[in-house]
């Protein structure tokens, strides 16, 4: 009886011993920091952590992929909806008729301007470019004598100018590549008044922002070089509170508007800012005669009422001028950006 039990007991003890040995071997094969085992390096630890994070973020990645697909679908839908508007713009652009008239901004006055005025000139050139691109009858636009402070300012603040289309930007003076008999310099000091535009000619606008410091300079240069000169027929159609000297972009836009409407008065009143106080010459004459009559009739009014009217007349222009400045600034910025 005892002899049968002993072999069985020895067999079970051997099996248990083998199991313990197998478990010890498995533990020894696992990475650890116990005695007799090499420690895990930092690189291996990082890899393990990255793998763990990758597994944990599996669902998050799936969700992001779904959101991306939905976003792309919405973008495609918006693009399809805007295609109709885009095709309309293309149709309008195809209806454009380019004018052979050459319109030049002469930038040879660079050394006469301070940096503040150079920046203003740059803004006005931007406005001219934008308006010509949108015009129904765009002109052949030239920017000549391009260099010095203006080019440096454009390189620093408007690097995209090198990609401008439908414009000829040249470092040379306009007289080097356009015949003298084709040139007409637009200057408010000229005694000659334009009646209409000759589209075979090249009209030059002086690229000078000087706040009247160099009065008559463009007229003097045109006369000395034997170039024909003229002024826009502003006085024939418009009476203004301020001087007749216009900004470069205003002259440019008036010419574009005239090419479309063939009406000087409409061109002037479409483009001129309200702060100039422009009124048609016939209305200006009527209002002046009416004011004289009113003064004679109302001469017997007491001093209190006349003082009150004077105060109202003094207050209202300031308010209107302030509003006009805000409106013109907003329209200029929107015109350049769009």
mmCIF file of C-alpha atoms in Angstrom:
data_model
loop_
_atom_site.group_PDB
_atom_site.id
_atom_site.type_symbol
_atom_site.label_atom_id
_atom_site.label_comp_id
_atom_site.label_asym_id
_atom_site.label_seq_id
_atom_site.Cartn_x
_atom_site.Cartn_y
_atom_site.Cartn_z
ATOM 1 C CA UNK A 1 0.000 0.000 0.000
ATOM 2 C CA UNK A 2 2.732 2.408 0.916
ATOM 3 C CA UNK A 3 4.801 1.324 -2.077
ATOM 4 C CA UNK A 4 2.000 2.352 -4.486
ATOM 5 C CA UNK A 5 1.501 5.771 -2.939
ATOM 6 C CA UNK A 6 5.180 6.774 -3.040
ATOM 7 C CA UNK A 7 5.666 6.586 -6.840
ATOM 8 C CA UNK A 8 2.454 8.562 -7.421
ATOM 9 C CA UNK A 9 3.546 11.264 -5.033
ATOM 10 C CA UNK A 10 6.952 11.479 -6.695
ATOM 11 C CA UNK A 11 5.351 11.854 -10.132
ATOM 12 C CA UNK A 12 3.109 14.763 -9.007
ATOM 13 C CA UNK A 13 6.024 16.480 -7.370
ATOM 14 C CA UNK A 14 8.064 16.181 -10.601
ATOM 15 C CA UNK A 15 5.169 17.689 -12.649
ATOM 16 C CA UNK A 16 4.868 20.632 -10.273
ATOM 17 C CA UNK A 17 8.614 21.137 -10.408
ATOM 18 C CA UNK A 18 8.542 21.257 -14.236
ATOM 19 C CA UNK A 19 5.692 23.782 -14.236
ATOM 20 C CA UNK A 20 7.615 26.014 -11.864
ATOM 21 C CA UNK A 21 10.666 25.798 -14.130
ATOM 22 C CA UNK A 22 8.580 26.755 -17.210
ATOM 23 C CA UNK A 23 7.072 29.742 -15.416
ATOM 24 C CA UNK A 24 10.536 30.878 -14.339
ATOM 25 C CA UNK A 25 11.779 30.638 -17.935
ATOM 26 C CA UNK A 26 8.823 32.693 -19.224
ATOM 27 C CA UNK A 27 9.417 35.377 -16.626
ATOM 28 C CA UNK A 28 13.107 35.437 -17.506
ATOM 29 C CA UNK A 29 12.246 36.013 -21.200
ATOM 30 C CA UNK A 30 10.031 39.041 -20.342
ATOM 31 C CA UNK A 31 11.818 42.441 -20.202
ATOM 32 C CA UNK A 32 12.316 43.562 -16.651
ATOM 33 C CA UNK A 33 14.559 45.277 -14.212
ATOM 34 C CA UNK A 34 15.203 42.362 -11.847
ATOM 35 C CA UNK A 35 18.510 40.756 -10.975
ATOM 36 C CA UNK A 36 20.396 39.190 -13.907
ATOM 37 C CA UNK A 37 18.321 41.105 -16.598
ATOM 38 C CA UNK A 38 19.405 43.983 -18.811
ATOM 39 C CA UNK A 39 17.392 47.233 -18.252
ATOM 40 C CA UNK A 40 15.200 48.710 -21.091
ATOM 41 C CA UNK A 41 16.832 51.640 -22.863
ATOM 42 C CA UNK A 42 15.155 55.061 -23.152
ATOM 43 C CA UNK A 43 14.688 54.601 -26.896
ATOM 44 C CA UNK A 44 12.901 51.287 -26.390
ATOM 45 C CA UNK A 45 10.770 52.832 -23.661
ATOM 46 C CA UNK A 46 9.767 55.666 -26.033
ATOM 47 C CA UNK A 47 8.852 53.173 -28.714
ATOM 48 C CA UNK A 48 6.691 51.250 -26.292
ATOM 49 C CA UNK A 49 4.977 54.430 -25.144
ATOM 50 C CA UNK A 50 4.363 55.543 -28.751
ATOM 51 C CA UNK A 51 2.907 52.177 -29.629
ATOM 52 C CA UNK A 52 0.637 52.339 -26.611
ATOM 53 C CA UNK A 53 -0.532 55.858 -27.536
ATOM 54 C CA UNK A 54 -1.092 54.740 -31.133
ATOM 55 C CA UNK A 55 -3.350 51.934 -29.976
ATOM 56 C CA UNK A 56 -5.219 54.172 -27.544
ATOM 57 C CA UNK A 57 -5.851 56.839 -30.199
ATOM 58 C CA UNK A 58 -7.102 54.437 -32.862
ATOM 59 C CA UNK A 59 -10.750 55.453 -32.379
ATOM 60 C CA UNK A 60 -9.865 59.142 -32.283
ATOM 61 C CA UNK A 61 -8.097 58.823 -35.647
ATOM 62 C CA UNK A 62 -11.144 57.161 -37.142
ATOM 63 C CA UNK A 63 -13.347 59.992 -35.938
ATOM 64 C CA UNK A 64 -10.995 62.598 -37.383
ATOM 65 C CA UNK A 65 -10.983 60.836 -40.750
ATOM 66 C CA UNK A 66 -14.785 60.896 -40.786
ATOM 67 C CA UNK A 67 -14.844 64.605 -39.961
ATOM 68 C CA UNK A 68 -12.325 65.305 -42.716
ATOM 69 C CA UNK A 69 -14.447 63.437 -45.274
ATOM 70 C CA UNK A 70 -17.535 65.418 -44.224
ATOM 71 C CA UNK A 71 -15.620 68.684 -44.441
ATOM 72 C CA UNK A 72 -14.431 67.881 -47.962
ATOM 73 C CA UNK A 73 -17.979 67.034 -49.018
ATOM 74 C CA UNK A 74 -19.201 70.404 -47.727
ATOM 75 C CA UNK A 75 -16.377 72.185 -49.540
ATOM 76 C CA UNK A 76 -17.276 70.441 -52.796
ATOM 77 C CA UNK A 77 -20.914 71.434 -52.381
ATOM 78 C CA UNK A 78 -19.979 75.061 -51.740
ATOM 79 C CA UNK A 79 -17.705 75.019 -54.772
ATOM 80 C CA UNK A 80 -20.478 73.668 -56.982
ATOM 81 C CA UNK A 81 -22.848 76.363 -55.722
ATOM 82 C CA UNK A 82 -20.297 79.119 -56.356
ATOM 83 C CA UNK A 83 -19.488 77.820 -59.854
ATOM 84 C CA UNK A 84 -22.583 79.515 -61.230
ATOM 85 C CA UNK A 85 -21.425 82.872 -59.839
ATOM 86 C CA UNK A 86 -17.903 82.251 -61.123
ATOM 87 C CA UNK A 87 -19.174 81.462 -64.614
ATOM 88 C CA UNK A 88 -21.119 84.730 -64.556
ATOM 89 C CA UNK A 89 -17.930 86.613 -63.732
ATOM 90 C CA UNK A 90 -16.108 84.840 -66.563
ATOM 91 C CA UNK A 91 -18.865 85.763 -68.982
ATOM 92 C CA UNK A 92 -18.606 89.399 -67.897
ATOM 93 C CA UNK A 93 -14.823 89.263 -68.296
ATOM 94 C CA UNK A 94 -15.191 87.826 -71.815
ATOM 95 C CA UNK A 95 -17.409 90.805 -72.728
ATOM 96 C CA UNK A 96 -14.520 93.186 -71.950
ATOM 97 C CA UNK A 97 -13.291 95.262 -74.890
ATOM 98 C CA UNK A 98 -9.701 96.407 -74.477
ATOM 99 C CA UNK A 99 -8.997 99.997 -75.426
ATOM 100 C CA UNK A 100 -5.865 100.780 -77.483
ATOM 101 C CA UNK A 101 -5.434 103.962 -75.429
ATOM 102 C CA UNK A 102 -2.157 103.964 -73.503
ATOM 103 C CA UNK A 103 -2.255 105.417 -70.010
ATOM 104 C CA UNK A 104 1.108 106.022 -68.348
ATOM 105 C CA UNK A 105 1.998 106.817 -64.756
ATOM 106 C CA UNK A 106 5.322 108.654 -64.842
ATOM 107 C CA UNK A 107 7.319 107.667 -61.735
ATOM 108 C CA UNK A 108 10.375 109.787 -62.517
ATOM 109 C CA UNK A 109 9.749 112.076 -59.511
ATOM 110 C CA UNK A 110 10.929 109.518 -56.942
ATOM 111 C CA UNK A 111 13.685 111.714 -55.503
ATOM 112 C CA UNK A 112 11.255 114.596 -54.830
ATOM 113 C CA UNK A 113 9.106 112.612 -52.391
ATOM 114 C CA UNK A 114 9.544 111.499 -48.792
ATOM 115 C CA UNK A 115 8.723 107.924 -47.746
ATOM 116 C CA UNK A 116 5.229 108.862 -46.545
ATOM 117 C CA UNK A 117 4.357 110.208 -49.996
ATOM 118 C CA UNK A 118 5.979 107.199 -51.697
ATOM 119 C CA UNK A 119 3.627 104.944 -49.733
ATOM 120 C CA UNK A 120 0.657 107.047 -50.840
ATOM 121 C CA UNK A 121 1.826 106.784 -54.448
ATOM 122 C CA UNK A 122 2.070 103.005 -54.054
ATOM 123 C CA UNK A 123 -1.524 102.843 -52.774
ATOM 124 C CA UNK A 124 -2.762 104.958 -55.680
ATOM 125 C CA UNK A 125 -0.940 102.735 -58.189
ATOM 126 C CA UNK A 126 -2.575 99.691 -56.579
ATOM 127 C CA UNK A 127 -5.966 101.347 -56.946
ATOM 128 C CA UNK A 128 -5.318 102.120 -60.629
ATOM 129 C CA UNK A 129 -4.279 98.536 -61.292
ATOM 130 C CA UNK A 130 -7.352 97.112 -59.543
ATOM 131 C CA UNK A 131 -9.759 99.453 -61.353
ATOM 132 C CA UNK A 132 -8.212 98.728 -64.750
ATOM 133 C CA UNK A 133 -8.556 94.984 -64.160
ATOM 134 C CA UNK A 134 -12.270 95.428 -63.409
ATOM 135 C CA UNK A 135 -13.044 97.936 -66.156
ATOM 136 C CA UNK A 136 -15.220 97.072 -69.156
ATOM 137 C CA UNK A 137 -12.795 98.993 -71.392
ATOM 138 C CA UNK A 138 -9.369 98.564 -69.764
ATOM 139 C CA UNK A 139 -6.511 100.669 -71.095
ATOM 140 C CA UNK A 140 -2.928 99.727 -71.949
ATOM 141 C CA UNK A 141 -1.476 100.517 -68.523
ATOM 142 C CA UNK A 142 2.185 101.568 -68.233
ATOM 143 C CA UNK A 143 4.213 102.238 -65.088
ATOM 144 C CA UNK A 144 7.458 103.882 -66.218
ATOM 145 C CA UNK A 145 10.712 104.972 -64.526
ATOM 146 C CA UNK A 146 9.951 102.271 -61.969
ATOM 147 C CA UNK A 147 12.726 102.080 -59.400
ATOM 148 C CA UNK A 148 14.172 103.835 -56.367
ATOM 149 C CA UNK A 149 12.018 104.250 -53.278
ATOM 150 C CA UNK A 150 8.802 103.134 -54.985
ATOM 151 C CA UNK A 151 10.211 99.794 -56.147
ATOM 152 C CA UNK A 152 11.798 99.210 -52.737
ATOM 153 C CA UNK A 153 8.480 99.895 -50.981
ATOM 154 C CA UNK A 154 6.620 97.581 -53.372
ATOM 155 C CA UNK A 155 9.225 94.826 -52.853
ATOM 156 C CA UNK A 156 8.859 95.093 -49.086
ATOM 157 C CA UNK A 157 5.087 95.520 -48.762
ATOM 158 C CA UNK A 158 3.555 94.117 -51.942
ATOM 159 C CA UNK A 159 5.736 91.305 -53.300
ATOM 160 C CA UNK A 160 2.894 90.101 -55.495
ATOM 161 C CA UNK A 161 3.349 93.063 -57.878
ATOM 162 C CA UNK A 162 5.758 90.951 -59.954
ATOM 163 C CA UNK A 163 2.766 88.763 -60.910
ATOM 164 C CA UNK A 164 0.471 91.640 -61.965
ATOM 165 C CA UNK A 165 -1.257 91.092 -65.304
ATOM 166 C CA UNK A 166 -2.282 93.523 -68.050
ATOM 167 C CA UNK A 167 0.316 96.104 -67.034
ATOM 168 C CA UNK A 168 3.695 97.136 -68.453
ATOM 169 C CA UNK A 169 6.123 97.965 -65.644
ATOM 170 C CA UNK A 170 9.321 99.439 -67.037
ATOM 171 C CA UNK A 171 12.427 100.993 -65.460
ATOM 172 C CA UNK A 172 12.895 103.164 -68.566
ATOM 173 C CA UNK A 173 11.435 106.645 -69.074
ATOM 174 C CA UNK A 174 8.327 106.658 -71.297
ATOM 175 C CA UNK A 175 10.107 108.830 -73.905
ATOM 176 C CA UNK A 176 12.486 105.954 -74.658
ATOM 177 C CA UNK A 177 9.837 103.689 -76.197
ATOM 178 C CA UNK A 178 6.897 105.965 -77.136
ATOM 179 C CA UNK A 179 7.105 108.512 -79.931
ATOM 180 C CA UNK A 180 6.877 112.149 -78.878
ATOM 181 C CA UNK A 181 4.011 112.914 -81.266
ATOM 182 C CA UNK A 182 1.879 110.249 -79.561
ATOM 183 C CA UNK A 183 2.309 111.712 -76.079
ATOM 184 C CA UNK A 184 -0.085 114.021 -74.210
ATOM 185 C CA UNK A 185 0.845 114.988 -70.640
ATOM 186 C CA UNK A 186 -2.185 115.502 -68.387
ATOM 187 C CA UNK A 187 -1.584 118.439 -66.062
ATOM 188 C CA UNK A 188 -4.003 120.855 -64.410
ATOM 189 C CA UNK A 189 -1.659 123.778 -65.219
ATOM 190 C CA UNK A 190 -2.010 123.336 -68.979
ATOM 191 C CA UNK A 191 -4.050 125.993 -70.830
ATOM 192 C CA UNK A 192 -5.285 123.304 -73.243
ATOM 193 C CA UNK A 193 -8.560 121.583 -72.328
ATOM 194 C CA UNK A 194 -9.414 118.095 -73.572
ATOM 195 C CA UNK A 195 -12.696 117.739 -75.438
ATOM 196 C CA UNK A 196 -12.448 114.010 -76.031
ATOM 197 C CA UNK A 197 -9.906 111.220 -75.758
ATOM 198 C CA UNK A 198 -7.918 110.067 -78.783
ATOM 199 C CA UNK A 199 -7.394 106.343 -78.253
ATOM 200 C CA UNK A 200 -4.395 106.301 -80.587
ATOM 201 C CA UNK A 201 -2.506 108.556 -78.148
ATOM 202 C CA UNK A 202 -0.547 107.859 -74.965
ATOM 203 C CA UNK A 203 -1.695 109.980 -72.002
ATOM 204 C CA UNK A 204 0.772 110.591 -69.175
ATOM 205 C CA UNK A 205 -0.162 111.128 -65.514
ATOM 206 C CA UNK A 206 2.548 112.537 -63.263
ATOM 207 C CA UNK A 207 3.336 110.077 -60.465
ATOM 208 C CA UNK A 208 3.970 112.824 -57.931
ATOM 209 C CA UNK A 209 2.403 113.091 -54.467
ATOM 210 C CA UNK A 210 3.797 116.401 -53.249
ATOM 211 C CA UNK A 211 0.909 118.292 -51.531
ATOM 212 C CA UNK A 212 1.471 121.191 -53.953
ATOM 213 C CA UNK A 213 5.156 121.645 -52.968
ATOM 214 C CA UNK A 214 6.239 121.426 -56.626
ATOM 215 C CA UNK A 215 3.453 123.338 -58.303
ATOM 216 C CA UNK A 216 3.551 123.381 -62.112
ATOM 217 C CA UNK A 217 6.451 120.904 -62.321
ATOM 218 C CA UNK A 218 4.764 118.437 -64.709
ATOM 219 C CA UNK A 219 3.595 121.259 -66.999
ATOM 220 C CA UNK A 220 7.101 122.741 -67.014
ATOM 221 C CA UNK A 221 8.724 119.403 -67.902
ATOM 222 C CA UNK A 222 6.218 118.683 -70.684
ATOM 223 C CA UNK A 223 6.824 122.143 -72.180
ATOM 224 C CA UNK A 224 10.616 121.838 -71.970
ATOM 225 C CA UNK A 225 10.597 118.422 -73.701
ATOM 226 C CA UNK A 226 8.199 119.577 -76.411
ATOM 227 C CA UNK A 227 5.447 117.170 -75.347
ATOM 228 C CA UNK A 228 1.813 118.065 -75.955
ATOM 229 C CA UNK A 229 -0.108 118.749 -72.749
ATOM 230 C CA UNK A 230 -3.707 119.233 -71.692
ATOM 231 C CA UNK A 231 -6.011 119.184 -68.690
ATOM 232 C CA UNK A 232 -9.258 117.314 -68.157
ATOM 233 C CA UNK A 233 -12.364 119.465 -68.863
ATOM 234 C CA UNK A 234 -13.155 119.634 -65.171
ATOM 235 C CA UNK A 235 -14.033 123.340 -65.110
ATOM 236 C CA UNK A 236 -16.544 122.938 -67.958
ATOM 237 C CA UNK A 237 -18.715 120.520 -65.976
ATOM 238 C CA UNK A 238 -17.826 120.776 -62.293
ATOM 239 C CA UNK A 239 -17.475 123.482 -59.670
ATOM 240 C CA UNK A 240 -15.518 122.391 -56.598
ATOM 241 C CA UNK A 241 -14.840 123.893 -53.187
ATOM 242 C CA UNK A 242 -11.255 122.638 -53.252
ATOM 243 C CA UNK A 243 -8.457 123.035 -55.804
ATOM 244 C CA UNK A 244 -8.678 121.226 -59.146
ATOM 245 C CA UNK A 245 -5.615 119.028 -58.558
ATOM 246 C CA UNK A 246 -6.796 115.400 -58.423
ATOM 247 C CA UNK A 247 -5.180 112.254 -57.051
ATOM 248 C CA UNK A 248 -3.490 109.955 -59.571
ATOM 249 C CA UNK A 249 -6.095 107.221 -59.185
ATOM 250 C CA UNK A 250 -8.950 109.736 -59.629
ATOM 251 C CA UNK A 251 -7.563 110.883 -62.993
ATOM 252 C CA UNK A 252 -7.047 107.247 -64.002
ATOM 253 C CA UNK A 253 -10.573 106.217 -62.982
ATOM 254 C CA UNK A 254 -12.193 109.245 -64.679
ATOM 255 C CA UNK A 255 -10.578 108.209 -67.970
ATOM 256 C CA UNK A 256 -11.797 104.615 -67.541
ATOM 257 C CA UNK A 257 -15.306 105.866 -66.792
ATOM 258 C CA UNK A 258 -15.296 108.191 -69.808
ATOM 259 C CA UNK A 259 -14.250 105.330 -72.105
ATOM 260 C CA UNK A 260 -17.324 103.448 -70.905
ATOM 261 C CA UNK A 261 -19.910 106.264 -70.889
ATOM 262 C CA UNK A 262 -18.435 108.848 -73.311
ATOM 263 C CA UNK A 263 -19.832 111.482 -70.960
ATOM 264 C CA UNK A 264 -17.408 113.739 -69.077
ATOM 265 C CA UNK A 265 -19.951 114.994 -66.551
ATOM 266 C CA UNK A 266 -21.066 111.482 -65.627
ATOM 267 C CA UNK A 267 -17.451 110.370 -65.367
ATOM 268 C CA UNK A 268 -16.554 113.248 -63.044
ATOM 269 C CA UNK A 269 -19.509 112.818 -60.706
ATOM 270 C CA UNK A 270 -19.124 109.032 -60.598
ATOM 271 C CA UNK A 271 -15.487 109.196 -59.522
ATOM 272 C CA UNK A 272 -14.926 112.434 -57.610
ATOM 273 C CA UNK A 273 -15.179 111.980 -53.816
ATOM 274 C CA UNK A 274 -17.973 113.911 -52.091
ATOM 275 C CA UNK A 275 -15.507 115.774 -49.878
ATOM 276 C CA UNK A 276 -14.469 117.760 -52.961
ATOM 277 C CA UNK A 277 -17.896 119.433 -52.817
ATOM 278 C CA UNK A 278 -18.379 118.989 -56.574
ATOM 279 C CA UNK A 279 -21.582 120.357 -58.138
ATOM 280 C CA UNK A 280 -22.509 120.797 -61.820
ATOM 281 C CA UNK A 281 -21.552 124.222 -63.149
ATOM 282 C CA UNK A 282 -25.138 125.079 -64.200
ATOM 283 C CA UNK A 283 -26.472 124.255 -60.732
ATOM 284 C CA UNK A 284 -23.652 126.211 -59.150
ATOM 285 C CA UNK A 285 -24.688 129.301 -61.142
ATOM 286 C CA UNK A 286 -28.348 128.823 -60.210
ATOM 287 C CA UNK A 287 -27.544 128.418 -56.517
ATOM 288 C CA UNK A 288 -25.321 131.521 -56.463
ATOM 289 C CA UNK A 289 -28.039 133.679 -58.076
ATOM 290 C CA UNK A 290 -30.626 132.194 -55.709
ATOM 291 C CA UNK A 291 -28.434 133.020 -52.720
ATOM 292 C CA UNK A 292 -28.159 136.643 -53.835
ATOM 293 C CA UNK A 293 -31.947 136.962 -54.176
ATOM 294 C CA UNK A 294 -32.470 135.281 -50.819
ATOM 295 C CA UNK A 295 -30.034 137.722 -49.192
ATOM 296 C CA UNK A 296 -31.884 140.725 -50.596
ATOM 297 C CA UNK A 297 -35.334 139.426 -49.597
ATOM 298 C CA UNK A 298 -34.338 138.274 -46.144
ATOM 299 C CA UNK A 299 -32.227 141.325 -45.325
ATOM 300 C CA UNK A 300 -34.698 142.440 -42.657
ATOM 301 C CA UNK A 301 -34.348 139.319 -40.486
ATOM 302 C CA UNK A 302 -33.207 139.860 -36.910
ATOM 303 C CA UNK A 303 -29.646 139.086 -35.844
ATOM 304 C CA UNK A 304 -30.562 136.031 -33.726
ATOM 305 C CA UNK A 305 -32.018 134.076 -36.657
ATOM 306 C CA UNK A 306 -29.121 134.959 -38.966
ATOM 307 C CA UNK A 307 -26.582 133.879 -36.321
ATOM 308 C CA UNK A 308 -28.386 130.569 -35.886
ATOM 309 C CA UNK A 309 -28.313 129.957 -39.652
ATOM 310 C CA UNK A 310 -24.616 130.753 -39.772
ATOM 311 C CA UNK A 311 -23.935 128.278 -36.966
ATOM 312 C CA UNK A 312 -25.862 125.570 -38.852
ATOM 313 C CA UNK A 313 -23.966 126.314 -42.063
ATOM 314 C CA UNK A 314 -20.669 126.079 -40.236
ATOM 315 C CA UNK A 315 -21.526 122.858 -38.417
ATOM 316 C CA UNK A 316 -22.946 120.834 -41.295
ATOM 317 C CA UNK A 317 -19.896 120.879 -43.633
ATOM 318 C CA UNK A 318 -17.687 119.475 -40.892
ATOM 319 C CA UNK A 319 -20.061 116.574 -40.291
ATOM 320 C CA UNK A 320 -20.421 115.875 -44.005
ATOM 321 C CA UNK A 321 -16.676 116.073 -44.561
ATOM 322 C CA UNK A 322 -16.028 113.603 -41.751
ATOM 323 C CA UNK A 323 -18.583 111.155 -43.146
ATOM 324 C CA UNK A 324 -17.192 111.550 -46.668
ATOM 325 C CA UNK A 325 -13.679 110.763 -45.464
ATOM 326 C CA UNK A 326 -14.863 107.557 -43.802
ATOM 327 C CA UNK A 327 -16.793 106.483 -46.901
ATOM 328 C CA UNK A 328 -13.905 107.185 -49.274
ATOM 329 C CA UNK A 329 -11.447 105.285 -47.053
ATOM 330 C CA UNK A 330 -13.691 102.217 -46.905
ATOM 331 C CA UNK A 331 -14.273 102.222 -50.674
ATOM 332 C CA UNK A 332 -10.542 102.531 -51.371
ATOM 333 C CA UNK A 333 -9.615 99.573 -49.153
ATOM 334 C CA UNK A 334 -12.397 97.380 -50.534
ATOM 335 C CA UNK A 335 -11.431 98.254 -54.095
ATOM 336 C CA UNK A 336 -7.817 97.161 -53.606
ATOM 337 C CA UNK A 337 -8.577 93.926 -51.694
ATOM 338 C CA UNK A 338 -11.299 92.507 -53.893
#
